[in-house]
XYZ file of C-alpha atoms in Angstrom:
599
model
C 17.258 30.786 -11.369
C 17.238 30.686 -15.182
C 20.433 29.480 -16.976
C 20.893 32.860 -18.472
C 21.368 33.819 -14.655
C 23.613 31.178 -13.406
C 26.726 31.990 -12.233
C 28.772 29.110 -14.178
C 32.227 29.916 -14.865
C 34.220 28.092 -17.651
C 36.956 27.406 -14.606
C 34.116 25.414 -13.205
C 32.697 23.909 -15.784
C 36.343 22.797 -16.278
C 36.835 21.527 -12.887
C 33.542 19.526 -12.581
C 34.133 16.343 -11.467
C 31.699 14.183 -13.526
C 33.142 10.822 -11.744
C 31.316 12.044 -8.147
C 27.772 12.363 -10.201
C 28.269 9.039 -11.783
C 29.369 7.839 -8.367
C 26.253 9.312 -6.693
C 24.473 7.470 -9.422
C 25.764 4.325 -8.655
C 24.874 4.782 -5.084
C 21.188 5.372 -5.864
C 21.258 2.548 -8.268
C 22.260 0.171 -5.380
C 19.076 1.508 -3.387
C 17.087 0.820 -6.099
C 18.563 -2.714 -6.735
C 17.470 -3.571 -3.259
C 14.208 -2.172 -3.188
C 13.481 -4.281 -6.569
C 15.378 -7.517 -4.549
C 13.000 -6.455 -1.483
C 9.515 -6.164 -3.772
C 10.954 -9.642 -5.459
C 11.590 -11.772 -2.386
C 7.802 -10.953 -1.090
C 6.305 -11.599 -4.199
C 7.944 -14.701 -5.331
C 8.610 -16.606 -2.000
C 6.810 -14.812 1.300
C 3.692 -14.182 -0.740
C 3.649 -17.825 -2.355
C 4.725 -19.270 1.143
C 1.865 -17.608 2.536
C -0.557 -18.941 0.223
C 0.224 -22.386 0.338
C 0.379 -22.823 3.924
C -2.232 -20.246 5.617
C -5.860 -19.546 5.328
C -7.768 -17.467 7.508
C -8.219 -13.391 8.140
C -5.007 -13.130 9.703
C -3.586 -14.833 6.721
C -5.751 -12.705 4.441
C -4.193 -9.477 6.056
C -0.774 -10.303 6.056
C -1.054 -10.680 2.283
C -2.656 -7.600 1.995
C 0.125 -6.037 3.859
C 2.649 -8.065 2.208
C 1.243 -6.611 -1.687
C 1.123 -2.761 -0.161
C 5.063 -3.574 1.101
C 5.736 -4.910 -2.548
C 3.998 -1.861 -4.245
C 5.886 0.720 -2.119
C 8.934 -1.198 -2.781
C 8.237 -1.260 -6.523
C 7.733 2.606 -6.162
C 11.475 2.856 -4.335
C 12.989 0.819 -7.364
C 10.879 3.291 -9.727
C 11.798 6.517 -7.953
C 15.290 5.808 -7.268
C 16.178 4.146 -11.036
C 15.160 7.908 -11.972
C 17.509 9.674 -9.745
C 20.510 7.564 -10.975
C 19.480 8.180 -14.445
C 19.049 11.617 -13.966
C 22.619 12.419 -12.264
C 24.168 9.797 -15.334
C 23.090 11.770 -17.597
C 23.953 14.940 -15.908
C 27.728 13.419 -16.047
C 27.244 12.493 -19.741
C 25.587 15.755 -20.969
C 28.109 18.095 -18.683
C 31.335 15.755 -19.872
C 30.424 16.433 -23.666
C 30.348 20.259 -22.627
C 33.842 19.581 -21.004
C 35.153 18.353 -24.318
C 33.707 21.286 -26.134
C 35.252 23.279 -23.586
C 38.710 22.008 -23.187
C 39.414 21.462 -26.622
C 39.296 25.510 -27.282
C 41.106 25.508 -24.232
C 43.863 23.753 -26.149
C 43.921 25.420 -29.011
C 44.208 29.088 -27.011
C 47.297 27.365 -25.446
C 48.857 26.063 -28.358
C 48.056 29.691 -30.227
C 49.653 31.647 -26.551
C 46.368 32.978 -26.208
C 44.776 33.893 -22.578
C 41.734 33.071 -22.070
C 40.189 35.158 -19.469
C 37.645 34.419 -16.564
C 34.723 36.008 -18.446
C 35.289 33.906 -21.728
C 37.092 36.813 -23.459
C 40.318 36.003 -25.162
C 43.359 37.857 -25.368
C 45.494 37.318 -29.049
C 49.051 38.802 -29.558
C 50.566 41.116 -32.404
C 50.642 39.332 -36.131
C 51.127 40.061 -39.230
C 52.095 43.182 -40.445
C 50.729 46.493 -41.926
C 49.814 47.426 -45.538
C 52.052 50.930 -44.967
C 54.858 50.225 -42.736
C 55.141 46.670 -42.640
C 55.340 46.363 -38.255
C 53.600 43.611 -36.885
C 49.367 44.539 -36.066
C 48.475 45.682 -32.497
C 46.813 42.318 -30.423
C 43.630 42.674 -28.885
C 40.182 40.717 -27.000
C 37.627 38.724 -28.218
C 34.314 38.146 -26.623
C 30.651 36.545 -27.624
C 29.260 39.187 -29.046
C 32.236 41.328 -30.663
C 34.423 41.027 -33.338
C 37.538 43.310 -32.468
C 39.916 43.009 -35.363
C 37.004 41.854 -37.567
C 35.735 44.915 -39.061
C 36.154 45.401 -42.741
C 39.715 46.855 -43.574
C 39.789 50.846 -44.743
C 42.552 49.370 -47.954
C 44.962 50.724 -45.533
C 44.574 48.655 -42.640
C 44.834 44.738 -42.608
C 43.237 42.368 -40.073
C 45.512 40.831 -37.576
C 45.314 37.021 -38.614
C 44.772 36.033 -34.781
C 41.806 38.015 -34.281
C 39.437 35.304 -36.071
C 40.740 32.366 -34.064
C 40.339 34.138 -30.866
C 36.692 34.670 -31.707
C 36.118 31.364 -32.589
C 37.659 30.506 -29.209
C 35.563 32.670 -27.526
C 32.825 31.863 -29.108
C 33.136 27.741 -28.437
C 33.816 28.629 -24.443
C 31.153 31.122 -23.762
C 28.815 28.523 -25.542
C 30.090 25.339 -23.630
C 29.224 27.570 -20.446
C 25.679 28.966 -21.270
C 25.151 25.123 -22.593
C 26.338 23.668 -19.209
C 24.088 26.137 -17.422
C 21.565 25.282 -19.001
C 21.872 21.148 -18.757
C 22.249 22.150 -14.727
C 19.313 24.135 -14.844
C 17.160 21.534 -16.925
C 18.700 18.646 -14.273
C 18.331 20.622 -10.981
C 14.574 20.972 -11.991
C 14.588 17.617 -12.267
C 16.107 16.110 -9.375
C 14.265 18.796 -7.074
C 11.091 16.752 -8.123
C 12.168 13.513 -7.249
C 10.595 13.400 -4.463
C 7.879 10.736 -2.833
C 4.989 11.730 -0.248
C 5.445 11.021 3.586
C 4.068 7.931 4.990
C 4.283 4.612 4.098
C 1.223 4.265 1.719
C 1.314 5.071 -1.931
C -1.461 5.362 -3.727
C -2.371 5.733 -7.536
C -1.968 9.917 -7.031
C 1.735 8.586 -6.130
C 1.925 6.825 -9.738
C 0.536 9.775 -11.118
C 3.470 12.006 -9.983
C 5.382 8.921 -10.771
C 4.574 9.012 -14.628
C 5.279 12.819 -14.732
C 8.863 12.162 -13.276
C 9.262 9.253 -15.707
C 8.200 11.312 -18.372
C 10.388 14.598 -17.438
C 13.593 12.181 -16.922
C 13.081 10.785 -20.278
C 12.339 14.724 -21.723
C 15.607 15.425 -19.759
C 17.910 12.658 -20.414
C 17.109 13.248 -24.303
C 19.645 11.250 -26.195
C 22.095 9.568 -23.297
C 19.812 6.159 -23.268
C 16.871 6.509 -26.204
C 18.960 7.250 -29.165
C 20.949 3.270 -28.262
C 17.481 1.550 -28.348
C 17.504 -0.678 -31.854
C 14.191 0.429 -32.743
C 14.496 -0.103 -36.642
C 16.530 -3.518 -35.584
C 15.370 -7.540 -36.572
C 14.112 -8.904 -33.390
C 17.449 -11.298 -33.689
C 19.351 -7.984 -33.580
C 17.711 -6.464 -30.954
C 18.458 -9.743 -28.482
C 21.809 -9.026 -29.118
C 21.829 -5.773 -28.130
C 20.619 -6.534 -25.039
C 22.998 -9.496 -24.163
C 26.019 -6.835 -25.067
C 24.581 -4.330 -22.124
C 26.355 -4.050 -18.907
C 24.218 -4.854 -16.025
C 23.902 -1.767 -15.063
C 23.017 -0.027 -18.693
C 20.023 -2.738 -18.393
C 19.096 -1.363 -15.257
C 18.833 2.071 -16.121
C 16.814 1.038 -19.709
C 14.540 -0.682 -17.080
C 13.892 2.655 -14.710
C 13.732 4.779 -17.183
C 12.370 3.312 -20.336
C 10.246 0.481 -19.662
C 7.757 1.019 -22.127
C 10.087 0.594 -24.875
C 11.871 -2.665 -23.737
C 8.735 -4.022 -22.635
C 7.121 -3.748 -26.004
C 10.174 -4.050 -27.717
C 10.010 -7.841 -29.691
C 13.509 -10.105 -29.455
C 13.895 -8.578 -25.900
C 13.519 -11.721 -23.394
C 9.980 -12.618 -21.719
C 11.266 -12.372 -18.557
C 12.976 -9.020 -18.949
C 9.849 -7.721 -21.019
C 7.375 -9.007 -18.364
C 9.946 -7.265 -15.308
C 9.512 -3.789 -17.780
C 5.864 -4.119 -18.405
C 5.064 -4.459 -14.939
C 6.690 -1.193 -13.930
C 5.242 0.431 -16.795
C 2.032 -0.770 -16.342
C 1.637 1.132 -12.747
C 3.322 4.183 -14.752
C 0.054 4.047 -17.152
C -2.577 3.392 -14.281
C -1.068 6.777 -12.753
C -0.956 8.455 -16.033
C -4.538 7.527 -16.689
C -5.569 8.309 -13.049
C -5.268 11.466 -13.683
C -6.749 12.253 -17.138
C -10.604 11.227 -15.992
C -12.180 11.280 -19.289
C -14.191 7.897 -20.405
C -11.496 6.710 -22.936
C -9.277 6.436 -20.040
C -11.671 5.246 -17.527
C -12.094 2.257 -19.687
C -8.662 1.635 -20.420
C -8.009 2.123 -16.444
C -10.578 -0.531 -15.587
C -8.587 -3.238 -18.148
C -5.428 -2.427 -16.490
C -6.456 -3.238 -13.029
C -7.898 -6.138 -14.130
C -4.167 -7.548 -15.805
C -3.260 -6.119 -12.451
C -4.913 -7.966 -10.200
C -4.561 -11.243 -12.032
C -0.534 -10.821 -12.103
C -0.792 -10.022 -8.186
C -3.039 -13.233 -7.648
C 0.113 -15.413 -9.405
C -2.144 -18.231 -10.909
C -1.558 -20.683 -12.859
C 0.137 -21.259 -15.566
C 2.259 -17.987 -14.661
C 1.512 -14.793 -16.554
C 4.211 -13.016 -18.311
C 2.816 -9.358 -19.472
C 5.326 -9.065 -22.670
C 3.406 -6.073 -23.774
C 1.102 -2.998 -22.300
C 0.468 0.393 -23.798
C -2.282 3.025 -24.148
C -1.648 3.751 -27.597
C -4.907 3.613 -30.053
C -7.792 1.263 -28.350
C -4.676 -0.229 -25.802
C -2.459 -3.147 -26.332
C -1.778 -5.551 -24.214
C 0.579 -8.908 -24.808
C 0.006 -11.591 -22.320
C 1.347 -14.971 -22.483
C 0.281 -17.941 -19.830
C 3.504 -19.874 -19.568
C 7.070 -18.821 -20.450
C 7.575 -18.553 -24.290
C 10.947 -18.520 -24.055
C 11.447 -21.572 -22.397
C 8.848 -23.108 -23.780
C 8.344 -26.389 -26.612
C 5.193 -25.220 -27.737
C 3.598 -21.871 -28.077
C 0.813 -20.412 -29.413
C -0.481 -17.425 -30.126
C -4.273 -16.014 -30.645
C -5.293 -12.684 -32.143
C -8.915 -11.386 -31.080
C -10.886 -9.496 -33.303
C -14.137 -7.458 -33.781
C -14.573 -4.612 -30.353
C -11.948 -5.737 -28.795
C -9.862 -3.153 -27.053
C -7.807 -2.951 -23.617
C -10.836 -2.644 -21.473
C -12.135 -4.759 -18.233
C -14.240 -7.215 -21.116
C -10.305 -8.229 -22.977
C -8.864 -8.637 -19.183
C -11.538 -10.880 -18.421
C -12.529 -13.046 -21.451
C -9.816 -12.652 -23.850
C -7.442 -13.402 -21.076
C -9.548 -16.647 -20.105
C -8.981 -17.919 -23.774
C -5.309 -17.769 -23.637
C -5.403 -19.423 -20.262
C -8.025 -22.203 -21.232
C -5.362 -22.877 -23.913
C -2.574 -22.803 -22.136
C -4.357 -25.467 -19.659
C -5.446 -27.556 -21.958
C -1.995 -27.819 -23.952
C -0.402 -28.551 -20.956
C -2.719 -31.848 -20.483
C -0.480 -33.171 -23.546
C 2.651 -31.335 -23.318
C 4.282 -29.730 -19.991
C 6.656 -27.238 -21.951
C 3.722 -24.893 -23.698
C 2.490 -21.624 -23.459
C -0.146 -19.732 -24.805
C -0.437 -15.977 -25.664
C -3.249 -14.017 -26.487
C -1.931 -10.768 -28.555
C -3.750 -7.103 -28.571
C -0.743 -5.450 -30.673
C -3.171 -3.489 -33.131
C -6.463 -1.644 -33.388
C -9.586 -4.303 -33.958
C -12.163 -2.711 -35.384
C -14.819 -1.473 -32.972
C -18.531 -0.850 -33.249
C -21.320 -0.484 -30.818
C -23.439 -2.744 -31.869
C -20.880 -5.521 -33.865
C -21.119 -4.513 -37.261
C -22.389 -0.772 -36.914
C -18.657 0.297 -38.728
C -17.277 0.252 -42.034
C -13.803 -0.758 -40.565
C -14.645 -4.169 -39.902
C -15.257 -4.443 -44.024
C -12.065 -3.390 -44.766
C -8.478 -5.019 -44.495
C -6.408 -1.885 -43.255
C -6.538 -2.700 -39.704
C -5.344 -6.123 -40.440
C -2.911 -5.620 -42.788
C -1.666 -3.185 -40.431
C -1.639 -5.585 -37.209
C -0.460 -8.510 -40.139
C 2.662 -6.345 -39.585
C 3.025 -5.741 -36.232
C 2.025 -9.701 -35.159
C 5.033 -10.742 -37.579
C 7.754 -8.928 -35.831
C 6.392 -10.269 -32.350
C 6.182 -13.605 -33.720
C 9.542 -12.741 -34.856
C 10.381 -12.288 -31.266
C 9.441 -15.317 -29.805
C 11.351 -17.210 -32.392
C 14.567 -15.123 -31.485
C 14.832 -15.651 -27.767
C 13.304 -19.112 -27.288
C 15.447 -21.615 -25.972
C 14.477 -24.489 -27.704
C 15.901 -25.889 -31.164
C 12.668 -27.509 -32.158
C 10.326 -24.764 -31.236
C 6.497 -25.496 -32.014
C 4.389 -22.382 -32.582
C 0.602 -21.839 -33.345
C -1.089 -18.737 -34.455
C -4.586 -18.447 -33.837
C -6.949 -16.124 -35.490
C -10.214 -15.435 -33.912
C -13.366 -13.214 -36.046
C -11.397 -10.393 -37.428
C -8.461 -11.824 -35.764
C -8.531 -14.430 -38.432
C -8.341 -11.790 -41.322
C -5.020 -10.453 -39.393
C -3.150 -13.728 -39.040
C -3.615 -13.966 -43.022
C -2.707 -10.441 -44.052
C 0.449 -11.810 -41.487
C 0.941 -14.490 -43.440
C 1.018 -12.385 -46.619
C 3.643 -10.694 -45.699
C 7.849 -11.610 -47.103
C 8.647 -14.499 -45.430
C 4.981 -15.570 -43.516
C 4.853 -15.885 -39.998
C 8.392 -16.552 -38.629
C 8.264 -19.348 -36.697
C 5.161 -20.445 -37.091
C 4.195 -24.565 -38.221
C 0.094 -24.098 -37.904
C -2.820 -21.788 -38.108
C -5.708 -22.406 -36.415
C -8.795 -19.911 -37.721
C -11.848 -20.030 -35.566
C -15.399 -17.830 -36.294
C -13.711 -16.499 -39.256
C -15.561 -14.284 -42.335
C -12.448 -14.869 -44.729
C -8.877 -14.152 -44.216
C -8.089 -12.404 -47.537
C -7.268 -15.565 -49.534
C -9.246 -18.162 -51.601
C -6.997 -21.323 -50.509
C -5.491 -22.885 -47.309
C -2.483 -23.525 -49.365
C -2.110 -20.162 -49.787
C -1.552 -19.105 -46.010
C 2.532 -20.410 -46.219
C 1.912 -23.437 -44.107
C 0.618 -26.187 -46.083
C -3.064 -26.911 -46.545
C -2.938 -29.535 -43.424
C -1.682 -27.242 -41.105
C -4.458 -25.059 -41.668
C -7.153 -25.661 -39.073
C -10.947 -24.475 -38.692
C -13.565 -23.978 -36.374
C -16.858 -22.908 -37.405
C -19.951 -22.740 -35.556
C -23.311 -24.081 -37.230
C -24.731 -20.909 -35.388
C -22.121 -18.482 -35.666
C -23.245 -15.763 -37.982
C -19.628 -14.793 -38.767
C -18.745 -17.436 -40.246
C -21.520 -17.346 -42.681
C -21.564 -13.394 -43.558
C -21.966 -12.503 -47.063
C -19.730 -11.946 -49.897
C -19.049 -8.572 -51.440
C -20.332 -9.580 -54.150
C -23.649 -11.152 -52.607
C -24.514 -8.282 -50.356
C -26.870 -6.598 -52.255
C -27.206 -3.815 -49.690
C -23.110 -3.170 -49.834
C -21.456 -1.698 -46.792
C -23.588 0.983 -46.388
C -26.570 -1.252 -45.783
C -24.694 -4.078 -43.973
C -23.358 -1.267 -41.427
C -27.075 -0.686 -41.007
C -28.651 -3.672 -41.446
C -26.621 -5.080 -38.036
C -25.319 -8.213 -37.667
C -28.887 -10.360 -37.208
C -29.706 -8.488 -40.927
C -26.627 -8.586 -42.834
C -26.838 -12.748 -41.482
C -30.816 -13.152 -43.222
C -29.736 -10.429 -46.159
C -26.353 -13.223 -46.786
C -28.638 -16.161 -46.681
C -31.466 -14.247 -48.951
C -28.225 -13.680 -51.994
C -26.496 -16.830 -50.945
C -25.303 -17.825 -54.502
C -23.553 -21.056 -53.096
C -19.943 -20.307 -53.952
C -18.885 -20.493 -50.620
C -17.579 -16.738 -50.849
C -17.272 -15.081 -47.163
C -16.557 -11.157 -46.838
C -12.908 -11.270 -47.143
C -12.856 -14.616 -49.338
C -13.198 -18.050 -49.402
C -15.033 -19.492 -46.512
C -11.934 -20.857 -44.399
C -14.406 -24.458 -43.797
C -15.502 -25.264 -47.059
C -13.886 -27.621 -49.114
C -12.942 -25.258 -51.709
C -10.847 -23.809 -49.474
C -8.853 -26.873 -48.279
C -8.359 -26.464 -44.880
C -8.847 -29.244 -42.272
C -12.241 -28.637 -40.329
C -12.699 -29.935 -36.725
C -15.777 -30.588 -34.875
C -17.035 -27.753 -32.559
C -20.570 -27.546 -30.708
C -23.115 -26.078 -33.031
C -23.987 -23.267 -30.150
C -27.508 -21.375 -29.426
C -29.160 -20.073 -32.306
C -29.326 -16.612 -33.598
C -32.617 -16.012 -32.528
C -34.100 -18.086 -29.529
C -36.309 -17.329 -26.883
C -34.054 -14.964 -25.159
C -34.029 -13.072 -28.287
C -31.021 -12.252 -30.900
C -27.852 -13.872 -29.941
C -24.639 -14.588 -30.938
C -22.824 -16.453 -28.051
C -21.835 -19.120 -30.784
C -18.767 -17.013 -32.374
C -17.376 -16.793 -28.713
C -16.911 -20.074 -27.439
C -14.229 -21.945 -29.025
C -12.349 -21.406 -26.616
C -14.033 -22.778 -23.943
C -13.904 -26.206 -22.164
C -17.256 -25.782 -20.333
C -19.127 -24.674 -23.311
C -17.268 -26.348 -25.918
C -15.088 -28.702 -24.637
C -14.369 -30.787 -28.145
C -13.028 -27.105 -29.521
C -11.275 -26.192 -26.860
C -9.380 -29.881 -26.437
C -8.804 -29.669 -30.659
C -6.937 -26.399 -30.118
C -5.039 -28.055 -27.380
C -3.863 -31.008 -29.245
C -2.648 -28.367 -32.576
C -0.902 -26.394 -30.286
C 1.289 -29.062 -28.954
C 2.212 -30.636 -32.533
C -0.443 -33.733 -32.054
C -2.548 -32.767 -34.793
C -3.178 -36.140 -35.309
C -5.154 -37.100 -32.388
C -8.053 -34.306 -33.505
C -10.812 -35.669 -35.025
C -11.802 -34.351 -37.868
C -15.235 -33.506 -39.850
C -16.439 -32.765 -43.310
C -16.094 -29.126 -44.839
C -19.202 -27.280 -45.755
């Protein structure tokens, strides 16, 4: 049935009682509420009881049964958040067309006009003719016609009623066919908010899943999206969360989780509770696209997956997943909102939300957050895909990593997360560390370019860096000795040439490769200590404080071209006096790194 066809009636548009849909919201909230309680309980206490106390295939199984219990559960809360959103805002788009509705209603009364069962509207006698001066016949109104309207003859005036009982009829015929329509729209809805029988759901479940997310959201329109503070400060957008009702928060969470889990100055744990929904929304949605882009992405998101399910430690808090561009993903090892120290790194050159980021990139943050929490208990450590890094297939085969868009861009968007972590942690003397790795470097100092710096932040740490768009440490808003450097002996990045020195220019660097651009570099090496995007971050001209790292395998060895050496910094088996000095600056004790010379 279309809503041209429904049989609506303004009596019963009228009569609707909006109350019983918000009731029968509330009701469906409550089964949602449990199933989230349900999926919680198993994964924070039977699952970690099980663990720590069982080995064994029996053991084995009954976690595997206990994680399919917890996904169908987390499909319950999903399905039935939906529902209740749907039927609220039913009640809030139907009420509106009750207003419209009753306040014509109103004025008929007030005027002694009938309104009639069809929307027509009857007007009395008024005014008075041109010739004899007796009052002007009444007549109906009805969408459509104009009785009464029609230009006079000079002999003939228009009765004075007969334009507000059009504009009467007019306002009730269109609160009806509006109200049909919202019913129609909702009914589609609701009739699709279904799940398959049995007791399994797999990823063609999350699939439908994402399509009834999305057609909720298409649905609901304006009753939750248009409240989000999306143009807020992150200070401002914490406190529009803490004004929500309970239940507003809920249905943000069912229904919009990638916005309040990406959305910076909402709290970790509310952000890592909305990612984790929305996260199973995007595996569905990508299930069933089947192209390479998303195969790729697909394969990166199982991989967060699985590590959230296998609850390690420190304990992972996703504060940000998406499918936008090349993928983001925010991922913090420890919680920054509770936490004294926190850092956070910014990967560079090909790195994307794929199964390489979920392995490696993740590691990083972890090593770091290990390592921190040697010195310091209260630290966590966040590694933070929240732009597009330039990508190439073969590491310099692009002319975007030359160029400072992408970073000025991600500059941006790492200053109002950082910006977030300072608004919702707990702690009055917050600590907090942003680390720029390759082209990650070049990003934390467009970031620190921008009004204001970094918010939050008391020391940069800048590891395989080619320049990060200024000539002195001093310049990067922190003071020069809270500027920190790593730089490989072997680590070609860190030793790429200059603009100016490049005698090929981008054209030939982007075909020379990186083993070529390296030996072209050394060839017009003018020793000014110029990188690509500026001062070499460890020379002395630059002013930064340089700490010891391994020297790591040469370009070119007997295993041919290489360049492991830009990617282990991070690392405590392969470079374990890095990895401890990025501990130590991440916890405030600066003062216990040794340092070494600048180049």
């Amino acid at each position: 049935m279309t809503p041209q066809a429904s049989p609506l009636t303004w009596g019963q548009l009228r009569d609707l009682k909006c109350a019983e849909l918000e009731g029968a919201a509330d009701g469906w909230g409550k089964a949602s509420n449990r199933a989230d309680a349900g999926r919680d309980r198993i994964e924070k206490q039977l699952l970690n009881g099980l663990r720590e106390t069982q080995q064994g295939a029996a053991a084995d199984a009954a976690v595997g049964r206990l994680q399919r219990l917890g996904r169908n559960l987390q499909y319950v809360y999903t399905e039935c958040g939906l529902v209740r959103t749907a039927l609220n805002s039913l009640a809030h788009e139907m009420r509106a067309q009750q207003r419209v509705l009753r306040d014509a209603l109103d004025d008929a009364e007030a005027l002694r006009f009938t309104v009639h069962a069809d929307g027509s509207v009857t007007y009395p006698e008024a005014g008075e003719g041109l010739i004899d001066g007796k009052p002007l016949a009444g007549g109906t109104a009805s969408m459509g016609a104009a009785p009464g309207l029609l230009p006079p003859s000079g002999l003939v005036a228009p009765n004075p009623n007969a334009a507000k009982a059009q504009d009467i009829a007019d306002r009730v015929t269109k609160a009806v066919r509006t109200a049909a329509e919202i019913d129609w729209r909702f009914a589609g809805i609701l009739r699709k908010l279904k799940a398959e029988e049995g007791l399994k759901v797999p990823d063609r479940t999350w699939t439908d899943a994402a399509g009834d997310a999305a057609a909720v959201r298409d649905a609901a329109r304006g009753y939750l999206k248009a409240g989000i503070p999306l143009d807020a400060t992150p200070a401002a957008r914490r406190a529009w969360w803490a004004g929500l009702t309970e239940e507003q928060r809920e249905e943000y969470l069912a229904v919009y989780p990638d916005q309040i889990g990406n959305l910076d100055g909402i709290p970790a744990l509310v952000r890592d509770a909305a990612n984790r929904d929305n996260l199973q929304l995007l595996i569905g949605k990508l299930e069933g696209r089947g192209d390479a882009g998303a195969e790729t992405q697909l394969a990166g998101l199982r991989e967060i997956d699985r590590q959230l399910r296998a609850d390690g430690q420190p304990p992972m808090y996703l504060l940000g997943i998406g499918d936008e561009g090349n993928g983001r993903a925010i991922v913090s090892f420890g919680n920054p909102d509770t936490a004294r120290n926190v850092s956070a790194y910014v990967p560079g050159l090909n790195t994307s939300l794929d199964e390489d980021f979920a392995r490696n990139d993740l590691k990083r943050a972890r090593d770091t957050a290990k390592g921190a929490n040697k010195y310091d208990h209260s630290s966590a450590a966040i590694v933070w895909l929240g732009y597009d890094a330039p990508q190439t297939p073969d590491g310099f085969g692009s002319l975007d990593v030359m160029r400072d868009e992408r970073a000025v861009t991600g500059g941006g968007a790492f200053n109002q997360f950082m910006g977030g972590i300072s608004a919702t942690n707990e702690n009055g003397d917050l600590h907090m560390t942003a680390i720029g790795h390759s082209y990650g470097s070049r990003t934390v100092g467009a970031a620190t370019q921008q009004r204001g710096g970094i918010p939050g932040v008391d020391d940069i740490v800048l590891v395989g860096s080619p320049g990060v768009g200024v000539d002195r440490a001093e310049d990067l808003g922190v003071g020069k000795d809270h500027v920190f450097v790593g730089a490989a002996e072997n680590d070609i990045v860190t030793k790429l040439p200059s603009k100016r020195q490049s005698a090929v220019g981008a054209a030939g660097w982007a075909a020379a490769g990186p083993a070529g651009a390296y030996l072209l570099g050394e060839i017009a090496d003018q020793g000014d200590d110029d990188l690509w995007f500026g001062k070499d971050p460890a020379s002395k001209a630059f002013g930064a404080r340089r700490f010891p790292v391994d020297e790591g395998p040469r370009l070119v060895g007997g295993n041919g071209v290489s360049i492991d050496a830009h990617s282990q910094y991070f690392d405590p088996q392969r470079d374990a006096m890095s990895a401890d000095s990025i501990a130590l600056i991440t916890v405030g004790r600066a003062d216990k790194v040794k340092m070494e010379a600048s180049r």
